[in-house]
Short mmCIF file of C-alpha atoms and ligand atoms in Angstrom, two decimals:
data_model
loop_
_atom_site.label_atom_id
_atom_site.label_comp_id
_atom_site.label_asym_id
_atom_site.label_seq_id
_atom_site.Cartn_x
_atom_site.Cartn_y
_atom_site.Cartn_z
CA MET A 1 -31.75 -17.54 5.37
CA THR A 2 -30.90 -14.72 6.88
CA ALA A 3 -29.45 -11.09 6.31
CA GLU A 4 -25.77 -12.02 7.50
CA GLU A 5 -25.81 -15.78 5.18
CA THR A 6 -27.22 -13.59 1.77
CA PHE A 7 -24.41 -10.87 2.84
CA LEU A 8 -21.35 -14.22 2.84
CA SER A 9 -23.23 -16.26 0.26
CA ALA A 10 -23.35 -13.03 -2.42
CA ARG A 11 -21.18 -12.87 -5.62
CA PRO A 12 -18.81 -11.64 -6.37
CA GLU A 13 -19.70 -8.89 -8.91
CA TYR A 14 -22.45 -8.24 -7.20
CA MET A 15 -20.39 -7.59 -4.06
CA LEU A 16 -18.18 -5.57 -6.30
CA ARG A 17 -20.28 -3.30 -8.33
CA TYR A 18 -22.24 -1.90 -4.76
CA PHE A 19 -18.90 -2.09 -2.34
CA LYS A 20 -16.31 -0.54 -5.21
CA PRO A 21 -17.61 2.76 -5.77
CA VAL A 22 -18.15 3.39 -1.96
CA ILE A 23 -14.42 2.12 -1.05
CA PHE A 24 -13.23 4.72 -3.99
CA LEU A 25 -14.69 7.44 -2.76
CA ALA A 26 -13.74 7.01 1.73
CA CYS A 27 -10.31 6.25 -0.38
CA LEU A 28 -10.65 9.88 -0.93
CA GLY A 29 -11.45 11.06 1.82
CA PRO A 30 -8.26 12.13 3.40
CA VAL A 31 -7.20 14.34 0.07
CA ALA A 32 -10.03 15.27 -0.11
CA LEU A 33 -9.64 16.77 3.55
CA LEU A 34 -6.14 18.23 3.26
CA THR A 35 -7.59 20.47 0.25
CA TRP A 36 -10.39 21.42 2.07
CA ASP A 37 -8.37 22.09 5.54
CA GLY A 38 -6.21 23.97 3.09
CA PHE A 39 -9.10 25.94 1.98
CA ARG A 40 -9.78 27.20 4.89
CA GLY A 41 -6.56 27.76 6.14
CA ASN A 42 -6.94 25.01 8.70
CA LEU A 43 -3.26 23.13 8.78
CA GLY A 44 -1.81 25.18 11.52
CA ALA A 45 1.50 26.61 11.91
CA ASN A 46 3.11 24.35 9.77
CA PRO A 47 0.90 23.45 6.80
CA ILE A 48 3.52 21.90 4.72
CA GLU A 49 4.37 19.21 7.45
CA ALA A 50 0.43 18.99 7.31
CA ILE A 51 0.64 17.82 4.38
CA THR A 52 3.73 15.49 4.11
CA HIS A 53 3.02 13.66 7.73
CA SER A 54 -0.87 13.47 6.43
CA THR A 55 0.00 12.35 2.80
CA GLY A 56 2.89 9.71 4.50
CA ASP A 57 0.90 8.21 6.27
CA CYS A 58 -1.57 7.83 3.70
CA THR A 59 0.99 6.13 1.85
CA MET A 60 2.39 3.56 4.38
CA VAL A 61 -1.49 3.00 5.46
CA PHE A 62 -2.61 2.12 2.01
CA LEU A 63 1.13 -0.01 1.65
CA LEU A 64 -0.34 -1.97 4.87
CA MET A 65 -3.91 -2.24 3.60
CA THR A 66 -3.49 -3.44 -0.19
CA LEU A 67 -1.29 -5.86 1.66
CA SER A 68 -3.68 -7.19 3.64
CA VAL A 69 -5.77 -8.13 1.30
CA THR A 70 -4.87 -11.45 0.02
CA PRO A 71 -4.84 -13.31 4.27
CA LEU A 72 -8.22 -11.22 4.55
CA ARG A 73 -9.84 -12.72 1.95
CA ARG A 74 -8.57 -16.08 2.66
CA LEU A 75 -9.54 -16.07 6.20
CA THR A 76 -12.99 -14.06 5.86
CA ARG A 77 -13.58 -16.41 2.79
CA GLN A 78 -14.84 -12.96 1.31
CA TYR A 79 -12.90 -13.76 -2.40
CA TRP A 80 -14.64 -9.84 -4.11
CA LEU A 81 -12.01 -9.33 -2.01
CA ILE A 82 -9.55 -8.82 -4.35
CA GLY A 83 -10.98 -6.79 -6.43
CA VAL A 84 -10.08 -4.03 -4.51
CA ARG A 85 -6.01 -4.83 -3.62
CA ARG A 86 -5.60 -2.78 -6.75
CA MET A 87 -6.94 0.13 -6.40
CA PHE A 88 -5.45 0.02 -2.65
CA GLY A 89 -1.56 -0.63 -4.36
CA LEU A 90 -2.32 2.67 -6.96
CA PHE A 91 -3.60 5.10 -4.33
CA ALA A 92 -0.45 4.01 -2.47
CA PHE A 93 0.64 4.60 -6.00
CA PHE A 94 -1.21 8.18 -5.74
CA TYR A 95 -0.57 9.20 -1.83
CA GLY A 96 3.28 8.02 -2.43
CA THR A 97 3.69 10.81 -5.71
CA LEU A 98 1.57 13.62 -3.47
CA HIS A 99 4.27 13.49 -0.70
CA LEU A 100 7.15 13.21 -3.23
CA MET A 101 5.09 16.25 -4.61
CA THR A 102 5.14 18.14 -1.44
CA TRP A 103 9.02 17.67 -1.06
CA LEU A 104 9.57 18.15 -4.42
CA TRP A 105 7.39 21.61 -4.80
CA LEU A 106 6.45 22.65 -2.06
CA ASP A 107 9.38 22.48 -0.07
CA LYS A 108 11.77 22.59 -1.71
CA PHE A 109 10.94 24.80 -5.19
CA PHE A 110 11.94 21.92 -7.11
CA ALA A 111 15.56 22.95 -6.56
CA VAL A 112 18.37 20.57 -7.12
CA HIS A 113 21.05 21.83 -4.24
CA GLU A 114 18.57 21.86 -1.95
CA MET A 115 17.44 18.51 -2.51
CA LEU A 116 20.92 17.27 -2.66
CA ALA A 117 22.13 18.78 0.88
CA ASP A 118 18.63 17.84 2.38
CA ILE A 119 19.71 14.19 0.92
CA ALA A 120 23.25 14.66 2.55
CA LYS A 121 21.76 15.18 5.32
CA ARG A 122 18.90 13.42 6.11
CA ARG A 123 19.11 9.07 5.34
CA PHE A 124 15.98 9.21 5.53
CA ILE A 125 15.19 11.26 2.99
CA THR A 126 17.11 7.92 0.70
CA ALA A 127 15.48 5.33 2.53
CA GLY A 128 12.34 7.40 1.32
CA MET A 129 12.78 7.87 -1.90
CA THR A 130 13.62 4.21 -2.32
CA GLY A 131 10.39 3.13 -1.59
CA PHE A 132 9.02 5.37 -3.92
CA ALA A 133 11.21 4.24 -6.81
CA LEU A 134 10.11 0.50 -5.44
CA MET A 135 6.55 2.10 -6.07
CA ILE A 136 6.74 2.78 -9.85
CA PRO A 137 7.81 -0.43 -11.78
CA LEU A 138 4.47 -1.43 -9.47
CA ALA A 139 2.01 1.34 -10.53
CA VAL A 140 3.09 1.08 -14.71
CA THR A 141 2.15 -3.07 -14.38
CA SER A 142 -0.63 -3.01 -12.34
CA THR A 143 -3.56 -3.38 -15.49
CA LYS A 144 -5.01 -6.93 -16.86
CA TRP A 145 -2.93 -5.72 -20.67
CA ALA A 146 0.64 -5.93 -18.59
CA ILE A 147 -0.07 -9.33 -16.65
CA ARG A 148 -1.30 -11.10 -19.85
CA LYS A 149 2.02 -9.54 -21.43
CA MET A 150 4.68 -10.73 -18.22
CA GLY A 151 2.48 -14.01 -17.23
CA GLY A 152 1.19 -14.81 -13.60
CA LYS A 153 4.32 -15.64 -12.58
CA ARG A 154 6.08 -13.23 -13.32
CA TRP A 155 4.28 -10.84 -12.92
CA GLN A 156 3.56 -12.12 -9.05
CA ALA A 157 7.25 -12.56 -8.33
CA LEU A 158 7.58 -9.00 -9.50
CA HIS A 159 4.43 -8.26 -7.28
CA ARG A 160 6.16 -8.63 -4.26
CA LEU A 161 8.49 -4.95 -4.73
CA ILE A 162 5.67 -4.12 -1.89
CA TYR A 163 6.96 -5.40 0.59
CA ALA A 164 10.63 -4.25 0.10
CA THR A 165 8.83 -1.30 -0.65
CA ALA A 166 6.08 -1.17 2.56
CA ALA A 167 10.08 -1.75 4.68
CA ALA A 168 11.43 0.96 2.92
CA GLY A 169 8.25 2.82 4.01
CA VAL A 170 8.67 1.45 7.66
CA ILE A 171 12.65 1.90 7.43
CA HIS A 172 12.49 6.18 6.79
CA TYR A 173 9.50 6.03 9.58
CA ILE A 174 12.26 4.54 12.22
CA TRP A 175 14.88 7.31 10.59
CA LEU A 176 13.13 10.14 11.02
CA VAL A 177 11.47 10.31 14.09
CA LYS A 178 13.52 12.09 16.75
CA ALA A 179 11.93 10.54 20.02
CA ASP A 180 8.65 8.36 19.46
CA LEU A 181 8.96 4.97 17.87
CA ARG A 182 5.66 3.86 18.77
CA LYS A 183 4.08 5.18 15.23
CA PRO A 184 6.61 3.61 13.51
CA LEU A 185 6.98 0.72 15.72
CA GLN A 186 2.41 -0.39 14.89
CA TYR A 187 3.38 -0.16 11.17
CA ALA A 188 6.42 -2.20 11.28
CA ALA A 189 4.49 -4.29 14.00
CA LEU A 190 1.90 -4.56 11.66
CA LEU A 191 3.90 -5.23 8.60
CA GLY A 192 5.65 -8.14 10.36
CA VAL A 193 2.58 -9.85 11.09
CA LEU A 194 1.27 -9.69 6.77
CA MET A 195 4.70 -10.82 5.70
CA ALA A 196 4.69 -13.98 8.94
CA TYR A 197 1.37 -15.11 7.44
CA ARG A 198 3.08 -15.13 3.26
CA ILE A 199 5.85 -17.06 4.85
CA PHE A 200 3.61 -19.42 6.78
CA ALA A 201 1.00 -20.04 4.18
CA TRP A 202 3.98 -19.91 0.61
CA VAL A 203 4.68 -23.24 3.58
CA ALA A 204 1.86 -24.45 4.30
CA SER A 205 1.00 -24.81 -0.05
CA ARG A 206 5.02 -26.03 -0.63
CA ASN A 207 3.92 -28.72 2.43
CA GLY A 208 0.83 -29.59 0.59
CA ARG A 209 2.41 -29.56 -2.72
CA VAL A 210 5.30 -32.12 -1.29
CA ALA A 211 2.74 -34.38 0.34
CA VAL A 212 0.49 -34.25 -3.21
CA ALA A 213 3.37 -35.25 -5.30
CA ALA A 214 3.71 -38.21 -2.00
CA ASN A 215 0.82 -39.72 -2.51
CA ALA A 216 0.89 -39.37 -6.17
CA GLY A 217 4.01 -41.54 -5.67
CA THR A 218 3.19 -43.96 -3.61
CA SER A 219 -0.17 -44.79 -5.67
CA GLN A 220 1.59 -45.48 -8.71
CA GLY A 221 4.13 -48.28 -7.16
C1 HEM B 1 6.74 4.29 -0.04
C2 HEM B 1 7.72 5.34 0.01
C3 HEM B 1 7.45 6.97 1.49
C4 HEM B 1 6.15 6.77 2.54
C5 HEM B 1 6.17 4.69 2.79
C6 HEM B 1 6.31 7.34 2.98
C7 HEM B 1 6.05 7.39 4.65
C8 HEM B 1 6.24 8.07 5.91
C9 HEM B 1 5.48 8.17 7.16
C10 HEM B 1 4.08 7.99 7.89
C11 HEM B 1 5.89 9.98 7.23
C12 HEM B 1 5.57 10.17 8.67
C13 HEM B 1 3.71 11.55 9.26
C14 HEM B 1 3.77 11.56 10.37
O1 HEM B 1 4.53 12.27 10.79
O2 HEM B 1 2.79 11.24 10.74
C15 HEM B 1 7.06 10.25 6.17
C16 HEM B 1 7.48 11.95 6.83
C17 HEM B 1 8.55 12.63 6.04
N1 HEM B 1 8.38 12.18 4.60
FE1 HEM B 1 8.06 9.98 3.80
N2 HEM B 1 7.23 8.66 3.06
C18 HEM B 1 7.98 7.62 2.07
C19 HEM B 1 8.66 8.40 0.74
C20 HEM B 1 9.30 9.59 0.91
C21 HEM B 1 10.22 10.06 -0.06
C22 HEM B 1 10.49 9.78 -1.64
C23 HEM B 1 10.22 11.64 -0.04
C24 HEM B 1 11.05 12.91 0.09
C25 HEM B 1 12.09 12.51 -1.15
C26 HEM B 1 9.35 11.74 1.88
C27 HEM B 1 9.73 13.31 3.00
C28 HEM B 1 9.42 12.86 3.43
C29 HEM B 1 9.54 14.43 4.43
C30 HEM B 1 10.28 15.23 4.39
C31 HEM B 1 8.42 13.65 5.95
C32 HEM B 1 8.36 14.56 7.21
C33 HEM B 1 9.67 14.35 8.40
C34 HEM B 1 9.77 15.64 9.39
O3 HEM B 1 8.79 15.00 10.10
O4 HEM B 1 10.83 16.04 9.22
N3 HEM B 1 9.11 10.22 1.76
N4 HEM B 1 6.84 10.30 5.05
#
């Protein structure tokens, strides 16, 4: 067996045991870098803006990474990848919380009248808030205990909210940029591809079920 075959046929538990801690540390990279740059005074002329942009980007990227796990896992048959989906989702929530806290704390100093004025003036804040609010039930029900309590079907239905979160994130970004729409449109395109994959997979599995039912009917009749 070649090294590549050994790698591909490795057992899921083995892959997870070795890769999960490495992936976890890599996910902490952006916040570690921000902290390091902050201490060294390397965040540029407007540190709050730098933190907002970096944490906003990370939130979006982790949401898209979470949504990429299922297609990637099916296409590459690396089924162990499912073990990192929850981690990516929780990192999206973590960076989303840092992003929101930057606005609440560093930008607005928790001054309610200033926040309300900002919400009224900049509609993209409302889209961002919607995206963040939709992430809360996902984070709260991310445990194995919650899956058991809710039952797989209901849990899965709730967790489809992640598409709405990512869509709100994209709208938030499209609304906030003044001229160059390239980056938010790249995120929108990626989200579109991931959603199209899901719809395609759903239609294919439904057609499969219909065909199986039809075959069963024929063989009984
Ligand atoms: C799902 C939730 C959210 C996502 C995915 C998200 C994502 C982003 C992204 C990608 C950016 C642009 C980063 C860049 O320029 O490179 C951004 C900027 C920003 N976000 Fe969010 N965000 C979210 C929620 C929020 C919330 C809840 C707030 C505050 C209430 C907020 C406030 C801001 C602000 C003030 C900016 C900078 C705007 C500017 O440049 O003028 N975001 N966000």
